[in-house]
């Protein structure tokens, strides 16, 4: 123990942060595995995908440069416009779940509340469950003839639709599942944010006569706004890439599929079912552009409503 | 607040929790119903305990094989990521070298790109290497993670400096310091990354679906997709399969909950 202390004492006498020059070969060595892996499997592929988006793929492999042809096709492709609209509708609906997560986190943060870890476990079950299994489970609940949901509705005299094959409702049905799987995840982030708010703010507000509702709007929401911003950005990015749910819930011969495809589903079809890799790459680039511009817009807007201490 | 005023909070939380758990409860009940019971109205809430649905999953799918594939994929990705990300994260956090800022931004840029932009070239690479329908296809691209590097870098940044300095004066090289001094201190960060990686690998769908199309080489999530095609209306078998595919992760979650929650909260706070 004493030797450690003298070592620490000796270390403290050195200028802080000074490093011998011989460090950098070690640093490169340590970064090399991840660096090379990311370069080969992630960074270079992005460049390639952008290049592929200007090419057309033959039936027997090989590709030819076609300039902007894919982009021109894409602009006039009604399926793309439709898929973008579906994706935005789905993402918008899933965003409606964010306030639910805030309420959940606030409730879980109630002082002296018992059983928080039990609640947290239960709310987290959908988060850790395999999305493919989640989709299958909900498909069963949504089943038009024997599903639990329509049975429940029938008790109130409501004749429920075929939730996953009726084009008018299927996006909403999937958004409910999207919210159900995200509530626990987002609430955990909010809970961490709430625990950073100093308790004396609430005490001071209580002395000034502010009720719980007033405290929520005047203290909790503004001070939680960095977490709200983070969760919103994450939720938007995630739901814009929705694939698992639609792939598992809607069969290829589902009549509502064509009109309710998301943009990533369209990408998957083009790339790995129809073997139109050039066009698929083009769709992926458009998705990147959409995600980046929405994220930039959110970062611009945050200045108006996010409070950093 | 006095204890008596907590009951409305409990009431709301309990109703919400019921909405979270009820679908799983129904999944289990369906999994032990006979086919006839599953297509009856009103629904059967007291099933006839048809445990044979669980064995029938093994008849319709190489379930054991797919289970093993999923375990190996998850283990391979997780172990590799823990080692590689810890090394890179430590170097970015604690060592000075030319190009550090630039390389770090390059790493981070991977985080901002949706995975669809990697998919086609990744598929090309894997297919040219002859890896389609092998474990290598499932594991190798998932061994490297910009997210993991970032998470562990943040973690190393938060660790105290002085112990490391002491080891350095004793003449230890950075790799030794990393291994003997820093890695043990980083255990909570490694656990958080580990459990997140386990979760994401186990549940991954699109990549396994694309690269491994023969039933023997599939993962569970892709296997479930094919099971659904075959047994379109046999929900008891489907539910039994889904439950078995999900159960291992749920067990891991319940055991290692604390670390997963910390990991997620940690990503939210930075």
mmCIF file with all atom_site columns, C-alpha atoms in Angstrom, chain B residues 35-133:
data_model
loop_
_atom_site.group_PDB
_atom_site.id
_atom_site.type_symbol
_atom_site.label_atom_id
_atom_site.label_alt_id
_atom_site.label_comp_id
_atom_site.label_asym_id
_atom_site.label_entity_id
_atom_site.label_seq_id
_atom_site.pdbx_PDB_ins_code
_atom_site.Cartn_x
_atom_site.Cartn_y
_atom_site.Cartn_z
_atom_site.occupancy
_atom_site.B_iso_or_equiv
_atom_site.pdbx_formal_charge
_atom_site.auth_seq_id
_atom_site.auth_comp_id
_atom_site.auth_asym_id
_atom_site.auth_atom_id
_atom_site.pdbx_PDB_model_num
ATOM 1  C CA . UNK B 1 35  ? -54.773 -26.051 -32.446 1.00 0.00 ? 35  UNK B CA 1
ATOM 2  C CA . UNK B 1 36  ? -58.536 -26.380 -31.991 1.00 0.00 ? 36  UNK B CA 1
ATOM 3  C CA . UNK B 1 37  ? -58.477 -24.317 -28.814 1.00 0.00 ? 37  UNK B CA 1
ATOM 4  C CA . UNK B 1 38  ? -56.476 -21.563 -30.476 1.00 0.00 ? 38  UNK B CA 1
ATOM 5  C CA . UNK B 1 39  ? -59.187 -21.041 -33.110 1.00 0.00 ? 39  UNK B CA 1
ATOM 6  C CA . UNK B 1 40  ? -62.128 -20.966 -30.768 1.00 0.00 ? 40  UNK B CA 1
ATOM 7  C CA . UNK B 1 41  ? -64.293 -17.989 -29.894 1.00 0.00 ? 41  UNK B CA 1
ATOM 8  C CA . UNK B 1 42  ? -64.427 -16.948 -27.122 1.00 0.00 ? 42  UNK B CA 1
ATOM 9  C CA . UNK B 1 43  ? -60.692 -17.589 -26.594 1.00 0.00 ? 43  UNK B CA 1
ATOM 10 C CA . UNK B 1 44  ? -59.557 -20.448 -24.390 1.00 0.00 ? 44  UNK B CA 1
ATOM 11 C CA . UNK B 1 45  ? -58.166 -19.086 -21.155 1.00 0.00 ? 45  UNK B CA 1
ATOM 12 C CA . UNK B 1 46  ? -57.793 -22.488 -19.523 1.00 0.00 ? 46  UNK B CA 1
ATOM 13 C CA . UNK B 1 47  ? -55.732 -24.470 -22.048 1.00 0.00 ? 47  UNK B CA 1
ATOM 14 C CA . UNK B 1 48  ? -55.340 -28.228 -22.215 1.00 0.00 ? 48  UNK B CA 1
ATOM 15 C CA . UNK B 1 49  ? -51.569 -27.928 -21.634 1.00 0.00 ? 49  UNK B CA 1
ATOM 16 C CA . UNK B 1 50  ? -50.376 -29.254 -24.988 1.00 0.00 ? 50  UNK B CA 1
ATOM 17 C CA . UNK B 1 51  ? -46.660 -29.262 -24.205 1.00 0.00 ? 51  UNK B CA 1
ATOM 18 C CA . UNK B 1 52  ? -46.117 -31.174 -27.444 1.00 0.00 ? 52  UNK B CA 1
ATOM 19 C CA . UNK B 1 53  ? -46.251 -27.812 -29.261 1.00 0.00 ? 53  UNK B CA 1
ATOM 20 C CA . UNK B 1 54  ? -42.748 -27.236 -27.944 1.00 0.00 ? 54  UNK B CA 1
ATOM 21 C CA . UNK B 1 55  ? -41.400 -30.486 -29.373 1.00 0.00 ? 55  UNK B CA 1
ATOM 22 C CA . UNK B 1 56  ? -43.193 -29.832 -32.643 1.00 0.00 ? 56  UNK B CA 1
ATOM 23 C CA . UNK B 1 57  ? -41.041 -26.723 -33.109 1.00 0.00 ? 57  UNK B CA 1
ATOM 24 C CA . UNK B 1 58  ? -38.060 -29.086 -33.344 1.00 0.00 ? 58  UNK B CA 1
ATOM 25 C CA . UNK B 1 59  ? -39.854 -31.127 -36.032 1.00 0.00 ? 59  UNK B CA 1
ATOM 26 C CA . UNK B 1 60  ? -40.537 -28.103 -38.212 1.00 0.00 ? 60  UNK B CA 1
ATOM 27 C CA . UNK B 1 61  ? -37.160 -26.392 -37.822 1.00 0.00 ? 61  UNK B CA 1
ATOM 28 C CA . UNK B 1 62  ? -33.564 -27.408 -37.120 1.00 0.00 ? 62  UNK B CA 1
ATOM 29 C CA . UNK B 1 63  ? -34.234 -25.486 -33.925 1.00 0.00 ? 63  UNK B CA 1
ATOM 30 C CA . UNK B 1 64  ? -31.305 -26.883 -31.942 1.00 0.00 ? 64  UNK B CA 1
ATOM 31 C CA . UNK B 1 65  ? -28.892 -26.065 -34.747 1.00 0.00 ? 65  UNK B CA 1
ATOM 32 C CA . UNK B 1 66  ? -30.301 -22.547 -35.128 1.00 0.00 ? 66  UNK B CA 1
ATOM 33 C CA . UNK B 1 67  ? -30.114 -22.048 -31.398 1.00 0.00 ? 67  UNK B CA 1
ATOM 34 C CA . UNK B 1 68  ? -26.442 -23.026 -31.492 1.00 0.00 ? 68  UNK B CA 1
ATOM 35 C CA . UNK B 1 69  ? -25.806 -20.697 -34.456 1.00 0.00 ? 69  UNK B CA 1
ATOM 36 C CA . UNK B 1 70  ? -27.372 -17.832 -32.542 1.00 0.00 ? 70  UNK B CA 1
ATOM 37 C CA . UNK B 1 71  ? -25.339 -18.563 -29.423 1.00 0.00 ? 71  UNK B CA 1
ATOM 38 C CA . UNK B 1 72  ? -22.086 -18.766 -31.405 1.00 0.00 ? 72  UNK B CA 1
ATOM 39 C CA . UNK B 1 73  ? -22.865 -15.616 -33.376 1.00 0.00 ? 73  UNK B CA 1
ATOM 40 C CA . UNK B 1 74  ? -23.709 -13.704 -30.216 1.00 0.00 ? 74  UNK B CA 1
ATOM 41 C CA . UNK B 1 75  ? -20.669 -14.978 -28.318 1.00 0.00 ? 75  UNK B CA 1
ATOM 42 C CA . UNK B 1 76  ? -18.284 -14.357 -31.214 1.00 0.00 ? 76  UNK B CA 1
ATOM 43 C CA . UNK B 1 77  ? -19.449 -10.811 -31.810 1.00 0.00 ? 77  UNK B CA 1
ATOM 44 C CA . UNK B 1 78  ? -19.552 -9.935  -28.126 1.00 0.00 ? 78  UNK B CA 1
ATOM 45 C CA . UNK B 1 79  ? -16.124 -11.281 -27.180 1.00 0.00 ? 79  UNK B CA 1
ATOM 46 C CA . UNK B 1 80  ? -14.479 -9.668  -30.208 1.00 0.00 ? 80  UNK B CA 1
ATOM 47 C CA . UNK B 1 81  ? -16.173 -6.331  -29.606 1.00 0.00 ? 81  UNK B CA 1
ATOM 48 C CA . UNK B 1 82  ? -15.215 -6.279  -25.950 1.00 0.00 ? 82  UNK B CA 1
ATOM 49 C CA . UNK B 1 83  ? -11.537 -6.825  -26.777 1.00 0.00 ? 83  UNK B CA 1
ATOM 50 C CA . UNK B 1 84  ? -11.303 -4.605  -29.853 1.00 0.00 ? 84  UNK B CA 1
ATOM 51 C CA . UNK B 1 85  ? -13.455 -1.756  -28.556 1.00 0.00 ? 85  UNK B CA 1
ATOM 52 C CA . UNK B 1 86  ? -11.662 -1.683  -25.209 1.00 0.00 ? 86  UNK B CA 1
ATOM 53 C CA . UNK B 1 87  ? -8.283  -1.449  -26.951 1.00 0.00 ? 87  UNK B CA 1
ATOM 54 C CA . UNK B 1 88  ? -9.394  1.316   -29.302 1.00 0.00 ? 88  UNK B CA 1
ATOM 55 C CA . UNK B 1 89  ? -11.413 3.112   -26.646 1.00 0.00 ? 89  UNK B CA 1
ATOM 56 C CA . UNK B 1 90  ? -8.438  3.164   -24.306 1.00 0.00 ? 90  UNK B CA 1
ATOM 57 C CA . UNK B 1 91  ? -6.109  4.485   -27.004 1.00 0.00 ? 91  UNK B CA 1
ATOM 58 C CA . UNK B 1 92  ? -8.524  7.279   -27.906 1.00 0.00 ? 92  UNK B CA 1
ATOM 59 C CA . UNK B 1 93  ? -9.085  8.201   -24.258 1.00 0.00 ? 93  UNK B CA 1
ATOM 60 C CA . UNK B 1 94  ? -5.580  8.035   -22.840 1.00 0.00 ? 94  UNK B CA 1
ATOM 61 C CA . UNK B 1 95  ? -2.870  8.010   -25.505 1.00 0.00 ? 95  UNK B CA 1
ATOM 62 C CA . UNK B 1 96  ? -1.642  10.855  -27.672 1.00 0.00 ? 96  UNK B CA 1
ATOM 63 C CA . UNK B 1 97  ? -0.843  10.159  -31.305 1.00 0.00 ? 97  UNK B CA 1
ATOM 64 C CA . UNK B 1 98  ? -0.865  12.024  -34.579 1.00 0.00 ? 98  UNK B CA 1
ATOM 65 C CA . UNK B 1 99  ? -4.282  11.987  -36.267 1.00 0.00 ? 99  UNK B CA 1
ATOM 66 C CA . UNK B 1 100 ? -6.215  11.129  -33.109 1.00 0.00 ? 100 UNK B CA 1
ATOM 67 C CA . UNK B 1 101 ? -8.916  13.732  -33.633 1.00 0.00 ? 101 UNK B CA 1
ATOM 68 C CA . UNK B 1 102 ? -9.353  12.887  -37.295 1.00 0.00 ? 102 UNK B CA 1
ATOM 69 C CA . UNK B 1 103 ? -9.528  9.139   -36.694 1.00 0.00 ? 103 UNK B CA 1
ATOM 70 C CA . UNK B 1 104 ? -12.020 9.604   -33.899 1.00 0.00 ? 104 UNK B CA 1
ATOM 71 C CA . UNK B 1 105 ? -14.325 11.673  -36.091 1.00 0.00 ? 105 UNK B CA 1
ATOM 72 C CA . UNK B 1 106 ? -14.020 8.983   -38.764 1.00 0.00 ? 106 UNK B CA 1
ATOM 73 C CA . UNK B 1 107 ? -15.059 6.337   -36.212 1.00 0.00 ? 107 UNK B CA 1
ATOM 74 C CA . UNK B 1 108 ? -17.993 8.476   -35.068 1.00 0.00 ? 108 UNK B CA 1
ATOM 75 C CA . UNK B 1 109 ? -19.191 9.030   -38.620 1.00 0.00 ? 109 UNK B CA 1
ATOM 76 C CA . UNK B 1 110 ? -20.039 5.318   -38.801 1.00 0.00 ? 110 UNK B CA 1
ATOM 77 C CA . UNK B 1 111 ? -22.579 5.913   -36.032 1.00 0.00 ? 111 UNK B CA 1
ATOM 78 C CA . UNK B 1 112 ? -24.490 8.448   -38.086 1.00 0.00 ? 112 UNK B CA 1
ATOM 79 C CA . UNK B 1 113 ? -24.998 6.274   -41.155 1.00 0.00 ? 113 UNK B CA 1
ATOM 80 C CA . UNK B 1 114 ? -28.010 3.943   -41.283 1.00 0.00 ? 114 UNK B CA 1
ATOM 81 C CA . UNK B 1 115 ? -27.005 0.284   -41.587 1.00 0.00 ? 115 UNK B CA 1
ATOM 82 C CA . UNK B 1 116 ? -28.607 -0.089  -45.028 1.00 0.00 ? 116 UNK B CA 1
ATOM 83 C CA . UNK B 1 117 ? -25.653 1.773   -46.513 1.00 0.00 ? 117 UNK B CA 1
ATOM 84 C CA . UNK B 1 118 ? -23.256 -0.969  -45.419 1.00 0.00 ? 118 UNK B CA 1
ATOM 85 C CA . UNK B 1 119 ? -25.410 -3.911  -46.349 1.00 0.00 ? 119 UNK B CA 1
ATOM 86 C CA . UNK B 1 120 ? -24.875 -4.412  -50.079 1.00 0.00 ? 120 UNK B CA 1
ATOM 87 C CA . UNK B 1 121 ? -21.050 -4.100  -50.027 1.00 0.00 ? 121 UNK B CA 1
ATOM 88 C CA . UNK B 1 122 ? -20.879 -6.224  -46.858 1.00 0.00 ? 122 UNK B CA 1
ATOM 89 C CA . UNK B 1 123 ? -22.896 -8.851  -48.651 1.00 0.00 ? 123 UNK B CA 1
ATOM 90 C CA . UNK B 1 124 ? -20.518 -8.643  -51.636 1.00 0.00 ? 124 UNK B CA 1
ATOM 91 C CA . UNK B 1 125 ? -17.465 -9.117  -49.424 1.00 0.00 ? 125 UNK B CA 1
ATOM 92 C CA . UNK B 1 126 ? -18.946 -12.037 -47.539 1.00 0.00 ? 126 UNK B CA 1
ATOM 93 C CA . UNK B 1 127 ? -20.142 -13.683 -50.723 1.00 0.00 ? 127 UNK B CA 1
ATOM 94 C CA . UNK B 1 128 ? -16.794 -13.257 -52.505 1.00 0.00 ? 128 UNK B CA 1
ATOM 95 C CA . UNK B 1 129 ? -15.015 -14.799 -49.538 1.00 0.00 ? 129 UNK B CA 1
ATOM 96 C CA . UNK B 1 130 ? -17.332 -17.786 -49.875 1.00 0.00 ? 130 UNK B CA 1
ATOM 97 C CA . UNK B 1 131 ? -18.788 -17.155 -46.448 1.00 0.00 ? 131 UNK B CA 1
ATOM 98 C CA . UNK B 1 132 ? -22.490 -17.255 -47.308 1.00 0.00 ? 132 UNK B CA 1
ATOM 99 C CA . UNK B 1 133 ? -24.296 -19.772 -45.094 1.00 0.00 ? 133 UNK B CA 1
#
